[in-house]
PDB file of N, CA and C in Angstrom:
ATOM      1  N   MET H   1      21.583  -4.185  -0.758  1.00  0.00           N
ATOM      2  CA  MET H   1      20.167  -4.053  -1.047  1.00  0.00           C
ATOM      3  C   MET H   1      19.394  -4.743   0.088  1.00  0.00           C
ATOM      4  N   ASN H   2      18.434  -4.021   0.677  1.00  0.00           N
ATOM      5  CA  ASN H   2      17.656  -4.621   1.759  1.00  0.00           C
ATOM      6  C   ASN H   2      16.548  -5.508   1.188  1.00  0.00           C
ATOM      7  N   ALA H   3      15.855  -6.200   2.076  1.00  0.00           N
ATOM      8  CA  ALA H   3      14.839  -7.174   1.663  1.00  0.00           C
ATOM      9  C   ALA H   3      13.692  -6.534   0.896  1.00  0.00           C
ATOM     10  N   VAL H   4      13.319  -5.306   1.276  1.00  0.00           N
ATOM     11  CA  VAL H   4      12.243  -4.607   0.570  1.00  0.00           C
ATOM     12  C   VAL H   4      12.677  -4.277  -0.851  1.00  0.00           C
ATOM     13  N   GLU H   5      13.877  -3.767  -0.993  1.00  0.00           N
ATOM     14  CA  GLU H   5      14.399  -3.447  -2.330  1.00  0.00           C
ATOM     15  C   GLU H   5      14.504  -4.700  -3.192  1.00  0.00           C
ATOM     16  N   GLN H   6      14.808  -5.843  -2.569  1.00  0.00           N
ATOM     17  CA  GLN H   6      14.908  -7.090  -3.326  1.00  0.00           C
ATOM     18  C   GLN H   6      13.561  -7.517  -3.896  1.00  0.00           C
ATOM     19  N   TRP H   7      12.495  -7.477  -3.064  1.00  0.00           N
ATOM     20  CA  TRP H   7      11.202  -7.887  -3.631  1.00  0.00           C
ATOM     21  C   TRP H   7      10.682  -6.855  -4.615  1.00  0.00           C
ATOM     22  N   GLN H   8      11.006  -5.567  -4.385  1.00  0.00           N
ATOM     23  CA  GLN H   8      10.576  -4.542  -5.343  1.00  0.00           C
ATOM     24  C   GLN H   8      11.260  -4.748  -6.688  1.00  0.00           C
ATOM     25  N   GLN H   9      12.537  -5.088  -6.677  1.00  0.00           N
ATOM     26  CA  GLN H   9      13.250  -5.349  -7.918  1.00  0.00           C
ATOM     27  C   GLN H   9      12.675  -6.585  -8.607  1.00  0.00           C
ATOM     28  N   ALA H  10      12.405  -7.626  -7.829  1.00  0.00           N
ATOM     29  CA  ALA H  10      11.826  -8.840  -8.409  1.00  0.00           C
ATOM     30  C   ALA H  10      10.450  -8.556  -9.005  1.00  0.00           C
ATOM     31  N   LEU H  11       9.660  -7.719  -8.328  1.00  0.00           N
ATOM     32  CA  LEU H  11       8.337  -7.352  -8.837  1.00  0.00           C
ATOM     33  C   LEU H  11       8.453  -6.540 -10.117  1.00  0.00           C
ATOM     34  N   ALA H  12       9.393  -5.617 -10.152  1.00  0.00           N
ATOM     35  CA  ALA H  12       9.606  -4.793 -11.350  1.00  0.00           C
ATOM     36  C   ALA H  12      10.004  -5.675 -12.543  1.00  0.00           C
ATOM     37  N   GLU H  13      10.852  -6.649 -12.281  1.00  0.00           N
ATOM     38  CA  GLU H  13      11.291  -7.548 -13.356  1.00  0.00           C
ATOM     39  C   GLU H  13      10.165  -8.461 -13.826  1.00  0.00           C
ATOM     40  N   ALA H  14       9.370  -8.969 -12.882  1.00  0.00           N
ATOM     41  CA  ALA H  14       8.276  -9.877 -13.246  1.00  0.00           C
ATOM     42  C   ALA H  14       7.107  -9.113 -13.872  1.00  0.00           C
ATOM     43  N   GLY H  15       6.873  -7.880 -13.405  1.00  0.00           N
ATOM     44  CA  GLY H  15       5.771  -7.087 -13.927  1.00  0.00           C
ATOM     45  C   GLY H  15       4.403  -7.538 -13.444  1.00  0.00           C
ATOM     46  N   GLU H  16       4.398  -8.511 -12.553  1.00  0.00           N
ATOM     47  CA  GLU H  16       3.155  -9.022 -11.997  1.00  0.00           C
ATOM     48  C   GLU H  16       3.440  -9.694 -10.659  1.00  0.00           C
ATOM     49  N   LEU H  17       2.379  -9.940  -9.938  1.00  0.00           N
ATOM     50  CA  LEU H  17       2.511 -10.634  -8.654  1.00  0.00           C
ATOM     51  C   LEU H  17       2.517 -12.142  -8.902  1.00  0.00           C
ATOM     52  N   ASP H  18       3.652 -12.654  -9.325  1.00  0.00           N
ATOM     53  CA  ASP H  18       3.738 -14.099  -9.505  1.00  0.00           C
ATOM     54  C   ASP H  18       4.020 -14.756  -8.153  1.00  0.00           C
ATOM     55  N   SER H  19       4.072 -16.060  -8.122  1.00  0.00           N
ATOM     56  CA  SER H  19       4.219 -16.782  -6.852  1.00  0.00           C
ATOM     57  C   SER H  19       5.544 -16.480  -6.163  1.00  0.00           C
ATOM     58  N   GLU H  20       6.617 -16.306  -6.928  1.00  0.00           N
ATOM     59  CA  GLU H  20       7.924 -16.016  -6.325  1.00  0.00           C
ATOM     60  C   GLU H  20       7.909 -14.654  -5.634  1.00  0.00           C
ATOM     61  N   VAL H  21       7.395 -13.648  -6.301  1.00  0.00           N
ATOM     62  CA  VAL H  21       7.339 -12.306  -5.717  1.00  0.00           C
ATOM     63  C   VAL H  21       6.398 -12.291  -4.518  1.00  0.00           C
ATOM     64  N   THR H  22       5.274 -12.941  -4.643  1.00  0.00           N
ATOM     65  CA  THR H  22       4.319 -13.024  -3.540  1.00  0.00           C
ATOM     66  C   THR H  22       4.979 -13.657  -2.321  1.00  0.00           C
ATOM     67  N   ASP H  23       5.703 -14.744  -2.523  1.00  0.00           N
ATOM     68  CA  ASP H  23       6.403 -15.400  -1.416  1.00  0.00           C
ATOM     69  C   ASP H  23       7.446 -14.479  -0.784  1.00  0.00           C
ATOM     70  N   ARG H  24       8.155 -13.712  -1.609  1.00  0.00           N
ATOM     71  CA  ARG H  24       9.159 -12.776  -1.074  1.00  0.00           C
ATOM     72  C   ARG H  24       8.503 -11.704  -0.211  1.00  0.00           C
ATOM     73  N   ILE H  25       7.416 -11.148  -0.705  1.00  0.00           N
ATOM     74  CA  ILE H  25       6.714 -10.099   0.046  1.00  0.00           C
ATOM     75  C   ILE H  25       6.230 -10.642   1.386  1.00  0.00           C
ATOM     76  N   ILE H  26       5.644 -11.811   1.367  1.00  0.00           N
ATOM     77  CA  ILE H  26       5.115 -12.404   2.592  1.00  0.00           C
ATOM     78  C   ILE H  26       6.242 -12.795   3.546  1.00  0.00           C
ATOM     79  N   SER H  27       7.364 -13.259   3.010  1.00  0.00           N
ATOM     80  CA  SER H  27       8.472 -13.633   3.902  1.00  0.00           C
ATOM     81  C   SER H  27       9.055 -12.420   4.616  1.00  0.00           C
ATOM     82  N   VAL H  28       9.022 -11.265   3.979  1.00  0.00           N
ATOM     83  CA  VAL H  28       9.551 -10.043   4.598  1.00  0.00           C
ATOM     84  C   VAL H  28       8.510  -9.393   5.510  1.00  0.00           C
ATOM     85  N   HIS H  29       7.257  -9.373   5.083  1.00  0.00           N
ATOM     86  CA  HIS H  29       6.246  -8.578   5.774  1.00  0.00           C
ATOM     87  C   HIS H  29       5.158  -9.391   6.489  1.00  0.00           C
ATOM     88  N   GLY H  30       5.161 -10.690   6.339  1.00  0.00           N
ATOM     89  CA  GLY H  30       4.203 -11.532   7.052  1.00  0.00           C
ATOM     90  C   GLY H  30       2.756 -11.195   6.720  1.00  0.00           C
ATOM     91  N   SER H  31       1.924 -11.106   7.760  1.00  0.00           N
ATOM     92  CA  SER H  31       0.493 -10.872   7.549  1.00  0.00           C
ATOM     93  C   SER H  31       0.221  -9.510   6.914  1.00  0.00           C
ATOM     94  N   ARG H  32       1.087  -8.537   7.146  1.00  0.00           N
ATOM     95  CA  ARG H  32       0.919  -7.238   6.475  1.00  0.00           C
ATOM     96  C   ARG H  32       1.053  -7.414   4.963  1.00  0.00           C
ATOM     97  N   GLY H  33       1.987  -8.245   4.538  1.00  0.00           N
ATOM     98  CA  GLY H  33       2.157  -8.525   3.120  1.00  0.00           C
ATOM     99  C   GLY H  33       0.947  -9.210   2.523  1.00  0.00           C
ATOM    100  N   VAL H  34       0.380 -10.155   3.263  1.00  0.00           N
ATOM    101  CA  VAL H  34      -0.815 -10.859   2.800  1.00  0.00           C
ATOM    102  C   VAL H  34      -1.961  -9.866   2.615  1.00  0.00           C
ATOM    103  N   ARG H  35      -2.184  -9.009   3.592  1.00  0.00           N
ATOM    104  CA  ARG H  35      -3.275  -8.034   3.513  1.00  0.00           C
ATOM    105  C   ARG H  35      -3.058  -7.049   2.359  1.00  0.00           C
ATOM    106  N   ALA H  36      -1.798  -6.659   2.140  1.00  0.00           N
ATOM    107  CA  ALA H  36      -1.492  -5.736   1.040  1.00  0.00           C
ATOM    108  C   ALA H  36      -1.802  -6.375  -0.309  1.00  0.00           C
ATOM    109  N   ILE H  37      -1.391  -7.606  -0.477  1.00  0.00           N
ATOM    110  CA  ILE H  37      -1.639  -8.321  -1.724  1.00  0.00           C
ATOM    111  C   ILE H  37      -3.141  -8.476  -1.960  1.00  0.00           C
ATOM    112  N   GLU H  38      -3.878  -8.784  -0.906  1.00  0.00           N
ATOM    113  CA  GLU H  38      -5.335  -8.895  -1.023  1.00  0.00           C
ATOM    114  C   GLU H  38      -5.955  -7.562  -1.443  1.00  0.00           C
ATOM    115  N   ALA H  39      -5.490  -6.456  -0.860  1.00  0.00           N
ATOM    116  CA  ALA H  39      -6.032  -5.136  -1.201  1.00  0.00           C
ATOM    117  C   ALA H  39      -5.785  -4.807  -2.672  1.00  0.00           C
ATOM    118  N   VAL H  40      -4.603  -5.139  -3.160  1.00  0.00           N
ATOM    119  CA  VAL H  40      -4.288  -4.892  -4.570  1.00  0.00           C
ATOM    120  C   VAL H  40      -5.185  -5.750  -5.460  1.00  0.00           C
ATOM    121  N   ALA H  41      -5.315  -7.016  -5.131  1.00  0.00           N
ATOM    122  CA  ALA H  41      -6.139  -7.931  -5.930  1.00  0.00           C
ATOM    123  C   ALA H  41      -7.606  -7.501  -5.947  1.00  0.00           C
ATOM    124  N   GLU H  42      -8.051  -6.878  -4.862  1.00  0.00           N
ATOM    125  CA  GLU H  42      -9.445  -6.444  -4.761  1.00  0.00           C
ATOM    126  C   GLU H  42      -9.667  -5.014  -5.261  1.00  0.00           C
ATOM    127  N   GLY H  43      -8.619  -4.367  -5.789  1.00  0.00           N
ATOM    128  CA  GLY H  43      -8.759  -3.025  -6.349  1.00  0.00           C
ATOM    129  C   GLY H  43      -9.028  -1.945  -5.319  1.00  0.00           C
ATOM    130  N   ARG H  44      -8.452  -2.083  -4.135  1.00  0.00           N
ATOM    131  CA  ARG H  44      -8.727  -1.134  -3.062  1.00  0.00           C
ATOM    132  C   ARG H  44      -7.657  -0.048  -2.908  1.00  0.00           C
ATOM    133  N   VAL H  45      -6.770   0.092  -3.897  1.00  0.00           N
ATOM    134  CA  VAL H  45      -5.785   1.179  -3.897  1.00  0.00           C
ATOM    135  C   VAL H  45      -6.270   2.228  -4.888  1.00  0.00           C
ATOM    136  N   LYS H  46      -6.555   3.413  -4.385  1.00  0.00           N
ATOM    137  CA  LYS H  46      -7.170   4.469  -5.189  1.00  0.00           C
ATOM    138  C   LYS H  46      -6.281   5.708  -5.186  1.00  0.00           C
ATOM    139  N   ALA H  47      -6.045   6.259  -6.354  1.00  0.00           N
ATOM    140  CA  ALA H  47      -5.253   7.487  -6.470  1.00  0.00           C
ATOM    141  C   ALA H  47      -6.174   8.638  -6.859  1.00  0.00           C
ATOM    142  N   TYR H  48      -6.067   9.703  -6.101  1.00  0.00           N
ATOM    143  CA  TYR H  48      -6.824  10.931  -6.361  1.00  0.00           C
ATOM    144  C   TYR H  48      -5.811  12.023  -6.702  1.00  0.00           C
ATOM    145  N   ASN H  49      -6.285  13.191  -7.063  1.00  0.00           N
ATOM    146  CA  ASN H  49      -5.379  14.285  -7.413  1.00  0.00           C
ATOM    147  C   ASN H  49      -4.528  14.746  -6.231  1.00  0.00           C
ATOM    148  N   ASP H  50      -5.008  14.519  -5.022  1.00  0.00           N
ATOM    149  CA  ASP H  50      -4.289  14.999  -3.854  1.00  0.00           C
ATOM    150  C   ASP H  50      -3.688  13.900  -2.988  1.00  0.00           C
ATOM    151  N   PHE H  51      -4.238  12.696  -2.997  1.00  0.00           N
ATOM    152  CA  PHE H  51      -3.751  11.622  -2.136  1.00  0.00           C
ATOM    153  C   PHE H  51      -3.909  10.274  -2.804  1.00  0.00           C
ATOM    154  N   THR H  52      -3.152   9.301  -2.288  1.00  0.00           N
ATOM    155  CA  THR H  52      -3.400   7.899  -2.603  1.00  0.00           C
ATOM    156  C   THR H  52      -4.041   7.307  -1.360  1.00  0.00           C
ATOM    157  N   VAL H  53      -5.104   6.549  -1.557  1.00  0.00           N
ATOM    158  CA  VAL H  53      -5.901   6.033  -0.450  1.00  0.00           C
ATOM    159  C   VAL H  53      -6.040   4.523  -0.604  1.00  0.00           C
ATOM    160  N   VAL H  54      -5.948   3.835   0.530  1.00  0.00           N
ATOM    161  CA  VAL H  54      -6.221   2.405   0.545  1.00  0.00           C
ATOM    162  C   VAL H  54      -7.485   2.197   1.362  1.00  0.00           C
ATOM    163  N   VAL H  55      -8.425   1.503   0.767  1.00  0.00           N
ATOM    164  CA  VAL H  55      -9.690   1.241   1.425  1.00  0.00           C
ATOM    165  C   VAL H  55      -9.524  -0.006   2.295  1.00  0.00           C
ATOM    166  N   GLY H  56      -9.655   0.202   3.602  1.00  0.00           N
ATOM    167  CA  GLY H  56      -9.597  -0.912   4.541  1.00  0.00           C
ATOM    168  C   GLY H  56     -10.992  -1.443   4.781  1.00  0.00           C
ATOM    169  N   HIS H  57     -11.112  -2.337   5.735  1.00  0.00           N
ATOM    170  CA  HIS H  57     -12.424  -2.917   6.033  1.00  0.00           C
ATOM    171  C   HIS H  57     -13.273  -1.989   6.888  1.00  0.00           C
ATOM    172  N   ASP H  58     -12.621  -1.113   7.660  1.00  0.00           N
ATOM    173  CA  ASP H  58     -13.349  -0.211   8.549  1.00  0.00           C
ATOM    174  C   ASP H  58     -13.202   1.263   8.199  1.00  0.00           C
ATOM    175  N   ASP H  59     -12.195   1.608   7.426  1.00  0.00           N
ATOM    176  CA  ASP H  59     -11.918   3.009   7.140  1.00  0.00           C
ATOM    177  C   ASP H  59     -11.065   3.102   5.879  1.00  0.00           C
ATOM    178  N   GLU H  60     -10.772   4.328   5.471  1.00  0.00           N
ATOM    179  CA  GLU H  60      -9.862   4.575   4.350  1.00  0.00           C
ATOM    180  C   GLU H  60      -8.624   5.253   4.917  1.00  0.00           C
ATOM    181  N   TYR H  61      -7.456   4.898   4.367  1.00  0.00           N
ATOM    182  CA  TYR H  61      -6.193   5.385   4.903  1.00  0.00           C
ATOM    183  C   TYR H  61      -5.398   6.099   3.816  1.00  0.00           C
ATOM    184  N   ILE H  62      -4.900   7.269   4.146  1.00  0.00           N
ATOM    185  CA  ILE H  62      -4.101   8.062   3.216  1.00  0.00           C
ATOM    186  C   ILE H  62      -2.642   7.624   3.335  1.00  0.00           C
ATOM    187  N   VAL H  63      -2.022   7.355   2.192  1.00  0.00           N
ATOM    188  CA  VAL H  63      -0.618   6.938   2.145  1.00  0.00           C
ATOM    189  C   VAL H  63       0.153   7.962   1.337  1.00  0.00           C
ATOM    190  N   GLU H  64       1.211   8.498   1.952  1.00  0.00           N
ATOM    191  CA  GLU H  64       2.106   9.439   1.277  1.00  0.00           C
ATOM    192  C   GLU H  64       3.543   9.087   1.631  1.00  0.00           C
ATOM    193  N   ASP H  65       4.386   8.914   0.627  1.00  0.00           N
ATOM    194  CA  ASP H  65       5.816   8.658   0.841  1.00  0.00           C
ATOM    195  C   ASP H  65       6.063   7.576   1.884  1.00  0.00           C
ATOM    196  N   ASP H  66       5.406   6.441   1.768  1.00  0.00           N
ATOM    197  CA  ASP H  66       5.523   5.296   2.676  1.00  0.00           C
ATOM    198  C   ASP H  66       4.960   5.556   4.067  1.00  0.00           C
ATOM    199  N   GLY H  67       4.407   6.725   4.300  1.00  0.00           N
ATOM    200  CA  GLY H  67       3.757   7.007   5.567  1.00  0.00           C
ATOM    201  C   GLY H  67       2.265   6.805   5.416  1.00  0.00           C
ATOM    202  N   CYS H  68       1.598   6.481   6.511  1.00  0.00           N
ATOM    203  CA  CYS H  68       0.174   6.175   6.458  1.00  0.00           C
ATOM    204  C   CYS H  68      -0.511   6.746   7.693  1.00  0.00           C
ATOM    205  N   THR H  69      -1.807   6.997   7.544  1.00  0.00           N
ATOM    206  CA  THR H  69      -2.596   7.552   8.637  1.00  0.00           C
ATOM    207  C   THR H  69      -3.154   6.478   9.570  1.00  0.00           C
ATOM    208  N   CYS H  70      -2.807   5.222   9.363  1.00  0.00           N
ATOM    209  CA  CYS H  70      -3.354   4.153  10.207  1.00  0.00           C
ATOM    210  C   CYS H  70      -2.644   4.086  11.560  1.00  0.00           C
ATOM    211  N   LYS H  71      -3.300   3.454  12.503  1.00  0.00           N
ATOM    212  CA  LYS H  71      -2.759   3.296  13.865  1.00  0.00           C
ATOM    213  C   LYS H  71      -1.511   2.412  13.871  1.00  0.00           C
ATOM    214  N   ASP H  72      -1.462   1.409  13.016  1.00  0.00           N
ATOM    215  CA  ASP H  72      -0.292   0.526  12.945  1.00  0.00           C
ATOM    216  C   ASP H  72       0.964   1.330  12.631  1.00  0.00           C
ATOM    217  N   ALA H  73       0.876   2.194  11.620  1.00  0.00           N
ATOM    218  CA  ALA H  73       2.029   3.020  11.240  1.00  0.00           C
ATOM    219  C   ALA H  73       2.385   4.008  12.347  1.00  0.00           C
ATOM    220  N   GLU H  74       1.378   4.524  12.997  1.00  0.00           N
ATOM    221  CA  GLU H  74       1.601   5.528  14.036  1.00  0.00           C
ATOM    222  C   GLU H  74       2.232   4.946  15.297  1.00  0.00           C
ATOM    223  N   TYR H  75       1.806   3.758  15.709  1.00  0.00           N
ATOM    224  CA  TYR H  75       2.214   3.228  17.009  1.00  0.00           C
ATOM    225  C   TYR H  75       3.163   2.039  16.984  1.00  0.00           C
ATOM    226  N   ASN H  76       3.124   1.232  15.943  1.00  0.00           N
ATOM    227  CA  ASN H  76       3.838  -0.044  15.983  1.00  0.00           C
ATOM    228  C   ASN H  76       5.105  -0.125  15.142  1.00  0.00           C
ATOM    229  N   LEU H  77       5.274   0.771  14.195  1.00  0.00           N
ATOM    230  CA  LEU H  77       6.361   0.614  13.228  1.00  0.00           C
ATOM    231  C   LEU H  77       7.490   1.603  13.453  1.00  0.00           C
ATOM    232  N   ASP H  78       8.701   1.157  13.139  1.00  0.00           N
ATOM    233  CA  ASP H  78       9.879   2.005  13.215  1.00  0.00           C
ATOM    234  C   ASP H  78      10.019   2.728  11.869  1.00  0.00           C
ATOM    235  N   ALA H  79       9.811   4.028  11.869  1.00  0.00           N
ATOM    236  CA  ALA H  79       9.858   4.818  10.633  1.00  0.00           C
ATOM    237  C   ALA H  79      11.230   4.774   9.962  1.00  0.00           C
ATOM    238  N   GLU H  80      12.261   4.428  10.720  1.00  0.00           N
ATOM    239  CA  GLU H  80      13.626   4.368  10.171  1.00  0.00           C
ATOM    240  C   GLU H  80      13.942   3.022   9.516  1.00  0.00           C
ATOM    241  N   ASP H  81      13.101   2.040   9.714  1.00  0.00           N
ATOM    242  CA  ASP H  81      13.337   0.703   9.176  1.00  0.00           C
ATOM    243  C   ASP H  81      12.484   0.509   7.920  1.00  0.00           C
ATOM    244  N   PRO H  82      13.115   0.419   6.742  1.00  0.00           N
ATOM    245  CA  PRO H  82      12.349   0.315   5.495  1.00  0.00           C
ATOM    246  C   PRO H  82      11.569  -0.982   5.349  1.00  0.00           C
ATOM    247  N   THR H  83      11.867  -1.985   6.170  1.00  0.00           N
ATOM    248  CA  THR H  83      11.099  -3.230   6.089  1.00  0.00           C
ATOM    249  C   THR H  83       9.828  -3.149   6.927  1.00  0.00           C
ATOM    250  N   GLU H  84       9.717  -2.128   7.755  1.00  0.00           N
ATOM    251  CA  GLU H  84       8.532  -1.982   8.597  1.00  0.00           C
ATOM    252  C   GLU H  84       7.567  -0.990   7.967  1.00  0.00           C
ATOM    253  N   LEU H  85       6.665  -1.514   7.165  1.00  0.00           N
ATOM    254  CA  LEU H  85       5.634  -0.719   6.523  1.00  0.00           C
ATOM    255  C   LEU H  85       4.282  -1.322   6.866  1.00  0.00           C
ATOM    256  N   CYS H  86       3.283  -0.482   7.045  1.00  0.00           N
ATOM    257  CA  CYS H  86       1.940  -1.010   7.263  1.00  0.00           C
ATOM    258  C   CYS H  86       1.450  -1.624   5.952  1.00  0.00           C
ATOM    259  N   TRP H  87       0.370  -2.392   6.051  1.00  0.00           N
ATOM    260  CA  TRP H  87      -0.098  -3.064   4.843  1.00  0.00           C
ATOM    261  C   TRP H  87      -0.650  -2.082   3.822  1.00  0.00           C
ATOM    262  N   HIS H  88      -1.099  -0.922   4.260  1.00  0.00           N
ATOM    263  CA  HIS H  88      -1.615   0.083   3.321  1.00  0.00           C
ATOM    264  C   HIS H  88      -0.481   0.621   2.445  1.00  0.00           C
ATOM    265  N   ALA H  89       0.650   0.960   3.076  1.00  0.00           N
ATOM    266  CA  ALA H  89       1.813   1.462   2.328  1.00  0.00           C
ATOM    267  C   ALA H  89       2.359   0.382   1.395  1.00  0.00           C
ATOM    268  N   LEU H  90       2.373  -0.859   1.863  1.00  0.00           N
ATOM    269  CA  LEU H  90       2.808  -1.966   1.006  1.00  0.00           C
ATOM    270  C   LEU H  90       1.890  -2.118  -0.200  1.00  0.00           C
ATOM    271  N   ALA H  91       0.583  -2.013   0.041  1.00  0.00           N
ATOM    272  CA  ALA H  91      -0.382  -2.149  -1.057  1.00  0.00           C
ATOM    273  C   ALA H  91      -0.143  -1.087  -2.121  1.00  0.00           C
ATOM    274  N   VAL H  92       0.154   0.140  -1.706  1.00  0.00           N
ATOM    275  CA  VAL H  92       0.408   1.208  -2.671  1.00  0.00           C
ATOM    276  C   VAL H  92       1.658   0.889  -3.485  1.00  0.00           C
ATOM    277  N   LYS H  93       2.735   0.451  -2.828  1.00  0.00           N
ATOM    278  CA  LYS H  93       3.965   0.094  -3.553  1.00  0.00           C
ATOM    279  C   LYS H  93       3.694  -0.992  -4.595  1.00  0.00           C
ATOM    280  N   ILE H  94       2.994  -2.014  -4.179  1.00  0.00           N
ATOM    281  CA  ILE H  94       2.708  -3.134  -5.077  1.00  0.00           C
ATOM    282  C   ILE H  94       1.801  -2.689  -6.216  1.00  0.00           C
ATOM    283  N   ALA H  95       0.716  -2.008  -5.896  1.00  0.00           N
ATOM    284  CA  ALA H  95      -0.247  -1.588  -6.924  1.00  0.00           C
ATOM    285  C   ALA H  95       0.391  -0.686  -7.964  1.00  0.00           C
ATOM    286  N   ARG H  96       1.249   0.217  -7.533  1.00  0.00           N
ATOM    287  CA  ARG H  96       1.918   1.107  -8.491  1.00  0.00           C
ATOM    288  C   ARG H  96       2.796   0.313  -9.445  1.00  0.00           C
ATOM    289  N   GLU H  97       3.479  -0.683  -8.920  1.00  0.00           N
ATOM    290  CA  GLU H  97       4.408  -1.456  -9.748  1.00  0.00           C
ATOM    291  C   GLU H  97       3.693  -2.330 -10.767  1.00  0.00           C
ATOM    292  N   VAL H  98       2.518  -2.824 -10.433  1.00  0.00           N
ATOM    293  CA  VAL H  98       1.796  -3.709 -11.356  1.00  0.00           C
ATOM    294  C   VAL H  98       0.649  -2.989 -12.059  1.00  0.00           C
ATOM    295  N   ASP H  99       0.652  -1.669 -11.977  1.00  0.00           N
ATOM    296  CA  ASP H  99      -0.360  -0.839 -12.648  1.00  0.00           C
ATOM    297  C   ASP H  99      -1.776  -1.241 -12.232  1.00  0.00           C
ATOM    298  N   ALA H 100      -1.964  -1.365 -10.912  1.00  0.00           N
ATOM    299  CA  ALA H 100      -3.267  -1.772 -10.392  1.00  0.00           C
ATOM    300  C   ALA H 100      -3.888  -0.695  -9.501  1.00  0.00           C
ATOM    301  N   VAL H 101      -3.461   0.548  -9.703  1.00  0.00           N
ATOM    302  CA  VAL H 101      -4.038   1.650  -8.941  1.00  0.00           C
ATOM    303  C   VAL H 101      -5.287   2.131  -9.663  1.00  0.00           C
ATOM    304  N   ASP H 102      -6.362   2.292  -8.918  1.00  0.00           N
ATOM    305  CA  ASP H 102      -7.620   2.794  -9.455  1.00  0.00           C
ATOM    306  C   ASP H 102      -7.548   4.329  -9.428  1.00  0.00           C
ATOM    307  N   ASP H 103      -7.322   4.934 -10.593  1.00  0.00           N
ATOM    308  CA  ASP H 103      -7.132   6.390 -10.684  1.00  0.00           C
ATOM    309  C   ASP H 103      -8.470   7.116 -10.783  1.00  0.00           C
ATOM    310  N   HIS H 104      -8.575   8.211 -10.021  1.00  0.00           N
ATOM    311  CA  HIS H 104      -9.769   9.053 -10.034  1.00  0.00           C
ATOM    312  C   HIS H 104      -9.340  10.494 -10.285  1.00  0.00           C
ATOM    313  N   ASP H 105      -9.879  11.103 -11.303  1.00  0.00           N
ATOM    314  CA  ASP H 105      -9.528  12.487 -11.633  1.00  0.00           C
ATOM    315  C   ASP H 105     -10.394  13.443 -10.811  1.00  0.00           C
ATOM    316  N   MET H 106     -10.175  13.404  -9.521  1.00  0.00           N
ATOM    317  CA  MET H 106     -10.865  14.291  -8.591  1.00  0.00           C
ATOM    318  C   MET H 106     -10.046  14.343  -7.304  1.00  0.00           C
ATOM    319  N   PHE H 107     -10.401  15.229  -6.438  1.00  0.00           N
ATOM    320  CA  PHE H 107      -9.689  15.350  -5.172  1.00  0.00           C
ATOM    321  C   PHE H 107     -10.359  14.484  -4.124  1.00  0.00           C
ATOM    322  N   TYR H 108      -9.540  13.857  -3.297  1.00  0.00           N
ATOM    323  CA  TYR H 108     -10.063  12.993  -2.238  1.00  0.00           C
ATOM    324  C   TYR H 108     -10.958  13.788  -1.285  1.00  0.00           C
ATOM    325  N   SER H 109     -10.624  15.032  -1.067  1.00  0.00           N
ATOM    326  CA  SER H 109     -11.458  15.872  -0.181  1.00  0.00           C
ATOM    327  C   SER H 109     -12.885  15.984  -0.728  1.00  0.00           C
ATOM    328  N   GLU H 110     -13.036  15.959  -2.059  1.00  0.00           N
ATOM    329  CA  GLU H 110     -14.384  15.996  -2.649  1.00  0.00           C
ATOM    330  C   GLU H 110     -15.135  14.704  -2.346  1.00  0.00           C
ATOM    331  N   VAL H 111     -14.427  13.592  -2.382  1.00  0.00           N
ATOM    332  CA  VAL H 111     -15.043  12.301  -2.087  1.00  0.00           C
ATOM    333  C   VAL H 111     -15.470  12.258  -0.631  1.00  0.00           C
ATOM    334  N   ARG H 112     -14.606  12.715   0.260  1.00  0.00           N
ATOM    335  CA  ARG H 112     -14.933  12.723   1.691  1.00  0.00           C
ATOM    336  C   ARG H 112     -16.150  13.599   1.982  1.00  0.00           C
ATOM    337  N   ASP H 113     -16.278  14.682   1.236  1.00  0.00           N
ATOM    338  CA  ASP H 113     -17.443  15.549   1.433  1.00  0.00           C
ATOM    339  C   ASP H 113     -18.747  14.856   1.055  1.00  0.00           C
ATOM    340  N   LEU H 114     -18.667  13.928   0.092  1.00  0.00           N
ATOM    341  CA  LEU H 114     -19.853  13.197  -0.346  1.00  0.00           C
ATOM    342  C   LEU H 114     -20.273  12.113   0.646  1.00  0.00           C
ATOM    343  N   LEU H 115     -19.322  11.636   1.432  1.00  0.00           N
ATOM    344  CA  LEU H 115     -19.613  10.537   2.363  1.00  0.00           C
ATOM    345  C   LEU H 115     -20.338  10.988   3.563  1.00  0.00           C
TER     346      LEU H 115
END
C-alpha cells in the first residue's frame, strides 16, 4: 500500500479530518496537502452534473479521475506517481471521503455561461 492509499484508508476509518489524518496528508503532500485541507474546510469543492470543480484563489479548476486543469498538474507532476497530485485533486479526494462536497444540480457549463 502506498502512502496515498494509507492516508485514504486512515481517513475512511476516521470519517473526518482528525489530527492524525491531517498530519499524514501533509507528510505525504506537503504544502499541496495544506492547501487541499484548507479548500475542503472552506467549502471550495463543488460537484456539478458534468464536472467536479475546486475554486482556487484566482480561478476554478476541473478535476476528473485525479487529473486537473491546473498548471501544476500539467507541468510539475508525474502522472504515473500516485503521490504526486495537485492540491485540487487532493481536495476532491478528501472532500468526497468526509462528505464535504458542495453538490449543485446543474451543469458547470451553465455556471460558466453566467460568469
